[in-house]
Amino acid sequence: MANPWWLYMIECRGGGIYTGIAIDVDERFKTHVAGKGAKYTKMNPPLRIIARQRFPDRRSAAQAEYAMKRLTPLEKRQWAFTMNGGIVMGARRSVEESLESICPKSAAGAPVLPGGPGA
């Protein structure tokens, strides 16, 4: 049986999110950190892995990657948050702090939801 493939998301310096696929996510992350990964992570150094999902083969992982890259940054963060059971991977944050990182607040302090007022 072939090794499973993984869809992964990395938070980068400046708040950007890089999405990719790999057989070994931890090794691929080390490659990105060393500046030998994708162009995007060379220009925007990776900070942490925020989510990963297992797939049975490369094809299904690549299809998921394609779909993920079509999402907005907020939708990607929401996906990462739910994939991790409400915990932001690699961080020691409260649920409230984690929600704030994926759902910014308006000047009045109210959450700004996609498609809602202030979005």
Tab-separated table of N, CA and C in Angstrom:
chain	number	residue	atom	x	y	z
A	1	MET	N	0.828	-1.179	0.000
A	1	MET	CA	0.000	0.000	0.000
A	1	MET	C	0.880	1.253	0.000
A	2	ALA	N	0.512	2.234	-0.777
A	2	ALA	CA	1.286	3.460	-0.904
A	2	ALA	C	1.158	4.331	0.349
A	3	ASN	N	2.169	5.174	0.544
A	3	ASN	CA	2.118	6.128	1.656
A	3	ASN	C	0.982	7.117	1.434
A	4	PRO	N	0.345	7.541	2.512
A	4	PRO	CA	-0.699	8.567	2.362
A	4	PRO	C	-0.074	9.923	2.040
A	5	TRP	N	-0.831	10.769	1.417
A	5	TRP	CA	-0.426	12.142	1.142
A	5	TRP	C	-1.186	13.054	2.078
A	6	TRP	N	-0.625	14.222	2.324
A	6	TRP	CA	-1.207	15.178	3.239
A	6	TRP	C	-1.381	16.534	2.570
A	7	LEU	N	-2.501	17.159	2.838
A	7	LEU	CA	-2.713	18.563	2.511
A	7	LEU	C	-2.307	19.310	3.772
A	8	TYR	N	-1.500	20.359	3.638
A	8	TYR	CA	-1.084	21.109	4.815
A	8	TYR	C	-1.180	22.603	4.557
A	9	MET	N	-1.295	23.343	5.656
A	9	MET	CA	-1.324	24.803	5.589
A	9	MET	C	-0.294	25.342	6.562
A	10	ILE	N	0.473	26.323	6.091
A	10	ILE	CA	1.505	26.959	6.900
A	10	ILE	C	1.167	28.435	7.025
A	11	GLU	N	1.239	28.932	8.238
A	11	GLU	CA	1.116	30.383	8.436
A	11	GLU	C	2.503	30.979	8.250
A	12	CYS	N	2.572	32.043	7.471
A	12	CYS	CA	3.847	32.672	7.155
A	12	CYS	C	3.947	34.052	7.790
A	13	ARG	N	5.180	34.552	7.869
A	13	ARG	CA	5.394	35.890	8.396
A	13	ARG	C	4.553	36.873	7.597
A	14	GLY	N	3.920	37.786	8.268
A	14	GLY	CA	3.041	38.739	7.602
A	14	GLY	C	1.600	38.272	7.581
A	15	GLY	N	1.335	37.044	8.067
A	15	GLY	CA	-0.029	36.556	8.159
A	15	GLY	C	-0.521	35.763	6.964
A	16	GLY	N	0.289	35.606	5.933
A	16	GLY	CA	-0.126	34.831	4.769
A	16	GLY	C	-0.200	33.347	5.079
A	17	ILE	N	-0.930	32.642	4.239
A	17	ILE	CA	-1.072	31.197	4.401
A	17	ILE	C	-0.592	30.507	3.135
A	18	TYR	N	0.289	29.536	3.308
A	18	TYR	CA	0.766	28.718	2.188
A	18	TYR	C	0.098	27.353	2.301
A	19	THR	N	-0.404	26.848	1.196
A	19	THR	CA	-1.051	25.544	1.159
A	19	THR	C	-0.277	24.640	0.210
A	20	GLY	N	-0.020	23.413	0.625
A	20	GLY	CA	0.694	22.475	-0.225
A	20	GLY	C	0.329	21.043	0.120
A	21	ILE	N	0.976	20.110	-0.590
A	21	ILE	CA	0.785	18.687	-0.314
A	21	ILE	C	2.148	18.030	-0.163
A	22	ALA	N	2.194	16.963	0.619
A	22	ALA	CA	3.450	16.248	0.844
A	22	ALA	C	3.155	14.889	1.458
A	23	ILE	N	4.131	14.002	1.377
A	23	ILE	CA	4.037	12.715	2.067
A	23	ILE	C	4.437	12.898	3.528
A	24	ASP	N	5.479	13.709	3.775
A	24	ASP	CA	5.960	13.965	5.129
A	24	ASP	C	5.897	15.472	5.384
A	25	VAL	N	4.854	15.907	6.059
A	25	VAL	CA	4.621	17.343	6.266
A	25	VAL	C	5.725	17.970	7.108
A	26	ASP	N	6.179	17.283	8.141
A	26	ASP	CA	7.213	17.863	8.998
A	26	ASP	C	8.520	18.090	8.235
A	27	GLU	N	8.899	17.139	7.396
A	27	GLU	CA	10.109	17.313	6.584
A	27	GLU	C	9.924	18.429	5.558
A	28	ARG	N	8.754	18.499	4.966
A	28	ARG	CA	8.483	19.556	3.985
A	28	ARG	C	8.522	20.922	4.662
A	29	PHE	N	7.996	21.015	5.886
A	29	PHE	CA	8.044	22.268	6.634
A	29	PHE	C	9.501	22.686	6.869
A	30	LYS	N	10.348	21.735	7.245
A	30	LYS	CA	11.775	22.042	7.451
A	30	LYS	C	12.405	22.575	6.168
A	31	THR	N	12.000	22.012	5.034
A	31	THR	CA	12.505	22.483	3.740
A	31	THR	C	12.068	23.930	3.507
A	32	HIS	N	10.807	24.232	3.801
A	32	HIS	CA	10.316	25.603	3.654
A	32	HIS	C	11.095	26.551	4.573
A	33	VAL	N	11.303	26.151	5.820
A	33	VAL	CA	12.015	26.985	6.792
A	33	VAL	C	13.443	27.264	6.315
A	34	ALA	N	14.062	26.271	5.680
A	34	ALA	CA	15.432	26.431	5.176
A	34	ALA	C	15.499	27.298	3.924
A	35	GLY	N	14.339	27.733	3.419
A	35	GLY	CA	14.322	28.580	2.228
A	35	GLY	C	14.473	27.802	0.933
A	36	LYS	N	14.287	26.494	1.001
A	36	LYS	CA	14.443	25.648	-0.184
A	36	LYS	C	13.117	25.118	-0.702
A	37	GLY	N	12.025	25.610	-0.166
A	37	GLY	CA	10.706	25.167	-0.594
A	37	GLY	C	10.199	26.023	-1.734
A	38	ALA	N	8.963	26.370	-1.677
A	38	ALA	CA	8.300	27.158	-2.713
A	38	ALA	C	8.773	28.615	-2.699
A	39	LYS	N	8.593	29.290	-3.834
A	39	LYS	CA	8.935	30.712	-3.927
A	39	LYS	C	8.226	31.524	-2.851
A	40	TYR	N	6.945	31.210	-2.641
A	40	TYR	CA	6.156	31.969	-1.668
A	40	TYR	C	6.784	31.923	-0.285
A	41	THR	N	7.234	30.742	0.150
A	41	THR	CA	7.799	30.635	1.494
A	41	THR	C	9.225	31.171	1.568
A	42	LYS	N	9.872	31.351	0.425
A	42	LYS	CA	11.175	32.032	0.427
A	42	LYS	C	10.973	33.511	0.720
A	43	MET	N	9.933	34.093	0.128
A	43	MET	CA	9.639	35.511	0.300
A	43	MET	C	8.866	35.797	1.597
A	44	ASN	N	8.155	34.808	2.090
A	44	ASN	CA	7.326	34.936	3.291
A	44	ASN	C	7.671	33.774	4.214
A	45	PRO	N	8.698	33.918	5.027
A	45	PRO	CA	9.170	32.782	5.833
A	45	PRO	C	8.064	32.142	6.673
A	46	PRO	N	8.036	30.815	6.687
A	46	PRO	CA	7.002	30.089	7.428
A	46	PRO	C	7.203	30.202	8.932
A	47	LEU	N	6.080	30.275	9.650
A	47	LEU	CA	6.116	30.345	11.111
A	47	LEU	C	5.706	29.030	11.755
A	48	ARG	N	4.618	28.438	11.254
A	48	ARG	CA	4.117	27.211	11.870
A	48	ARG	C	3.132	26.517	10.942
A	49	ILE	N	2.987	25.229	11.159
A	49	ILE	CA	1.960	24.451	10.467
A	49	ILE	C	0.659	24.697	11.216
A	50	ILE	N	-0.375	25.122	10.494
A	50	ILE	CA	-1.640	25.392	11.184
A	50	ILE	C	-2.687	24.314	10.951
A	51	ALA	N	-2.483	23.463	9.940
A	51	ALA	CA	-3.442	22.366	9.718
A	51	ALA	C	-2.840	21.346	8.769
A	52	ARG	N	-3.350	20.138	8.878
A	52	ARG	CA	-2.986	19.069	7.941
A	52	ARG	C	-4.134	18.079	7.878
A	53	GLN	N	-4.316	17.491	6.691
A	53	GLN	CA	-5.358	16.482	6.511
A	53	GLN	C	-4.799	15.359	5.640
A	54	ARG	N	-5.060	14.145	6.043
A	54	ARG	CA	-4.559	12.949	5.354
A	54	ARG	C	-5.453	12.573	4.180
A	55	PHE	N	-4.821	12.120	3.089
A	55	PHE	CA	-5.524	11.617	1.905
A	55	PHE	C	-4.880	10.301	1.483
A	56	PRO	N	-5.648	9.421	0.860
A	56	PRO	CA	-5.122	8.095	0.519
A	56	PRO	C	-4.079	8.107	-0.602
A	57	ASP	N	-4.102	9.157	-1.446
A	57	ASP	CA	-3.164	9.180	-2.571
A	57	ASP	C	-2.886	10.622	-3.002
A	58	ARG	N	-1.885	10.756	-3.879
A	58	ARG	CA	-1.469	12.077	-4.341
A	58	ARG	C	-2.596	12.791	-5.083
A	59	ARG	N	-3.312	12.065	-5.901
A	59	ARG	CA	-4.366	12.684	-6.708
A	59	ARG	C	-5.424	13.354	-5.835
A	60	SER	N	-5.913	12.642	-4.827
A	60	SER	CA	-6.953	13.231	-3.979
A	60	SER	C	-6.403	14.398	-3.151
A	61	ALA	N	-5.141	14.312	-2.728
A	61	ALA	CA	-4.530	15.430	-2.003
A	61	ALA	C	-4.388	16.650	-2.919
A	62	ALA	N	-3.997	16.426	-4.165
A	62	ALA	CA	-3.847	17.535	-5.122
A	62	ALA	C	-5.201	18.176	-5.440
A	63	GLN	N	-6.228	17.372	-5.527
A	63	GLN	CA	-7.566	17.925	-5.763
A	63	GLN	C	-8.013	18.786	-4.581
A	64	ALA	N	-7.725	18.327	-3.372
A	64	ALA	CA	-8.070	19.100	-2.181
A	64	ALA	C	-7.249	20.393	-2.124
A	65	GLU	N	-5.984	20.313	-2.525
A	65	GLU	CA	-5.128	21.501	-2.552
A	65	GLU	C	-5.694	22.533	-3.529
A	66	TYR	N	-6.105	22.092	-4.681
A	66	TYR	CA	-6.686	22.986	-5.685
A	66	TYR	C	-7.916	23.694	-5.120
A	67	ALA	N	-8.778	22.924	-4.462
A	67	ALA	CA	-9.987	23.507	-3.877
A	67	ALA	C	-9.631	24.485	-2.753
A	68	MET	N	-8.661	24.129	-1.936
A	68	MET	CA	-8.260	24.979	-0.808
A	68	MET	C	-7.690	26.310	-1.299
A	69	LYS	N	-6.941	26.275	-2.375
A	69	LYS	CA	-6.316	27.497	-2.890
A	69	LYS	C	-7.340	28.460	-3.470
A	70	ARG	N	-8.544	28.005	-3.683
A	70	ARG	CA	-9.616	28.867	-4.196
A	70	ARG	C	-10.370	29.578	-3.065
A	71	LEU	N	-10.098	29.190	-1.812
A	71	LEU	CA	-10.768	29.802	-0.668
A	71	LEU	C	-10.121	31.136	-0.303
A	72	THR	N	-10.877	31.966	0.389
A	72	THR	CA	-10.331	33.227	0.898
A	72	THR	C	-9.444	32.916	2.106
A	73	PRO	N	-8.561	33.849	2.488
A	73	PRO	CA	-7.744	33.619	3.688
A	73	PRO	C	-8.587	33.327	4.937
A	74	LEU	N	-9.698	34.017	5.089
A	74	LEU	CA	-10.562	33.770	6.247
A	74	LEU	C	-11.136	32.357	6.207
A	75	GLU	N	-11.585	31.921	5.034
A	75	GLU	CA	-12.127	30.564	4.909
A	75	GLU	C	-11.057	29.520	5.199
A	76	LYS	N	-9.814	29.777	4.772
A	76	LYS	CA	-8.711	28.849	5.065
A	76	LYS	C	-8.469	28.764	6.565
A	77	ARG	N	-8.472	29.904	7.248
A	77	ARG	CA	-8.263	29.912	8.699
A	77	ARG	C	-9.411	29.212	9.427
A	78	GLN	N	-10.615	29.407	8.942
A	78	GLN	CA	-11.758	28.728	9.555
A	78	GLN	C	-11.627	27.218	9.384
A	79	TRP	N	-11.199	26.780	8.204
A	79	TRP	CA	-11.003	25.357	7.953
A	79	TRP	C	-9.935	24.810	8.890
A	80	ALA	N	-8.827	25.519	9.006
A	80	ALA	CA	-7.740	25.074	9.883
A	80	ALA	C	-8.217	24.974	11.329
A	81	PHE	N	-8.986	25.943	11.748
A	81	PHE	CA	-9.500	25.972	13.113
A	81	PHE	C	-10.398	24.762	13.384
A	82	THR	N	-11.294	24.453	12.454
A	82	THR	CA	-12.196	23.320	12.649
A	82	THR	C	-11.459	21.987	12.517
A	83	MET	N	-10.445	21.917	11.659
A	83	MET	CA	-9.668	20.673	11.502
A	83	MET	C	-8.947	20.309	12.788
A	84	ASN	N	-8.644	21.305	13.595
A	84	ASN	CA	-7.877	21.089	14.816
A	84	ASN	C	-8.745	21.100	16.065
A	85	GLY	N	-10.034	20.892	15.891
A	85	GLY	CA	-10.932	20.834	17.032
A	85	GLY	C	-11.003	22.133	17.808
A	86	GLY	N	-10.865	23.242	17.102
A	86	GLY	CA	-10.942	24.540	17.766
A	86	GLY	C	-9.637	24.985	18.385
A	87	ILE	N	-8.547	24.297	18.058
A	87	ILE	CA	-7.238	24.655	18.598
A	87	ILE	C	-6.345	25.072	17.437
A	88	VAL	N	-5.668	26.180	17.584
A	88	VAL	CA	-4.728	26.622	16.563
A	88	VAL	C	-3.432	25.861	16.800
A	89	MET	N	-3.017	25.054	15.826
A	89	MET	CA	-1.825	24.224	15.983
A	89	MET	C	-0.586	25.084	16.183
A	90	GLY	N	0.303	24.610	17.037
A	90	GLY	CA	1.578	25.272	17.236
A	90	GLY	C	1.492	26.525	18.083
A	91	ALA	N	0.365	26.785	18.674
A	91	ALA	CA	0.221	28.001	19.473
A	91	ALA	C	-0.454	27.663	20.793
A	92	ARG	N	-0.180	28.463	21.769
A	92	ARG	CA	-0.844	28.318	23.063
A	92	ARG	C	-1.750	29.516	23.222
A	93	ARG	N	-2.933	29.385	22.675
A	93	ARG	CA	-3.907	30.461	22.705
A	93	ARG	C	-5.203	29.961	23.298
A	94	SER	N	-5.947	30.878	23.864
A	94	SER	CA	-7.280	30.528	24.333
A	94	SER	C	-8.190	30.416	23.116
A	95	VAL	N	-9.350	29.828	23.305
A	95	VAL	CA	-10.307	29.730	22.210
A	95	VAL	C	-10.662	31.134	21.724
A	96	GLU	N	-10.831	32.072	22.659
A	96	GLU	CA	-11.179	33.445	22.271
A	96	GLU	C	-10.079	34.063	21.403
A	97	GLU	N	-8.820	33.890	21.806
A	97	GLU	CA	-7.709	34.426	21.009
A	97	GLU	C	-7.653	33.757	19.641
A	98	SER	N	-7.921	32.447	19.609
A	98	SER	CA	-7.909	31.726	18.342
A	98	SER	C	-9.009	32.230	17.420
A	99	LEU	N	-10.197	32.459	17.983
A	99	LEU	CA	-11.291	32.990	17.175
A	99	LEU	C	-10.953	34.372	16.646
A	100	GLU	N	-10.315	35.196	17.462
A	100	GLU	CA	-9.938	36.530	17.013
A	100	GLU	C	-8.964	36.460	15.850
A	101	SER	N	-8.114	35.442	15.819
A	101	SER	CA	-7.140	35.337	14.732
A	101	SER	C	-7.795	34.972	13.404
A	102	ILE	N	-8.964	34.322	13.442
A	102	ILE	CA	-9.624	33.969	12.190
A	102	ILE	C	-10.828	34.844	11.894
A	103	CYS	N	-11.275	35.589	12.884
A	103	CYS	CA	-12.460	36.422	12.716
A	103	CYS	C	-12.145	37.797	13.312
A	104	PRO	N	-11.564	38.697	12.531
A	104	PRO	CA	-11.156	39.995	13.067
A	104	PRO	C	-12.344	40.789	13.602
A	105	LYS	N	-12.031	41.727	14.486
A	105	LYS	CA	-13.084	42.558	15.076
A	105	LYS	C	-13.129	43.915	14.394
A	106	SER	N	-14.314	44.488	14.405
A	106	SER	CA	-14.491	45.836	13.864
A	106	SER	C	-13.921	46.839	14.860
A	107	ALA	N	-13.897	48.112	14.471
A	107	ALA	CA	-13.416	49.165	15.359
A	107	ALA	C	-14.235	49.205	16.645
A	108	ALA	N	-15.490	48.808	16.576
A	108	ALA	CA	-16.367	48.800	17.747
A	108	ALA	C	-16.160	47.556	18.616
A	109	GLY	N	-15.336	46.625	18.161
A	109	GLY	CA	-15.051	45.421	18.933
A	109	GLY	C	-15.925	44.232	18.614
A	110	ALA	N	-16.835	44.368	17.659
A	110	ALA	CA	-17.717	43.255	17.291
A	110	ALA	C	-17.036	42.395	16.236
A	111	PRO	N	-17.252	41.070	16.255
A	111	PRO	CA	-16.656	40.210	15.233
A	111	PRO	C	-17.161	40.587	13.843
A	112	VAL	N	-16.269	40.534	12.871
A	112	VAL	CA	-16.634	40.808	11.473
A	112	VAL	C	-16.744	39.464	10.780
A	113	LEU	N	-17.946	39.050	10.473
A	113	LEU	CA	-18.182	37.761	9.831
A	113	LEU	C	-18.229	37.936	8.314
A	114	PRO	N	-17.847	36.897	7.547
A	114	PRO	CA	-17.877	36.992	6.094
A	114	PRO	C	-19.262	37.374	5.600
A	115	GLY	N	-19.341	38.386	4.752
A	115	GLY	CA	-20.598	38.812	4.174
A	115	GLY	C	-21.444	39.676	5.097
A	116	GLY	N	-20.994	39.861	6.333
A	116	GLY	CA	-21.771	40.663	7.282
A	116	GLY	C	-21.361	42.126	7.237
A	117	PRO	N	-21.973	42.952	8.068
A	117	PRO	CA	-21.621	44.360	8.121
A	117	PRO	C	-20.153	44.530	8.515
A	118	GLY	N	-19.469	45.395	7.822
A	118	GLY	CA	-18.060	45.647	8.107
A	118	GLY	C	-17.115	44.721	7.370
A	119	ALA	N	-17.658	43.748	6.635
A	119	ALA	CA	-16.794	42.804	5.916
A	119	ALA	C	-16.307	43.410	4.627
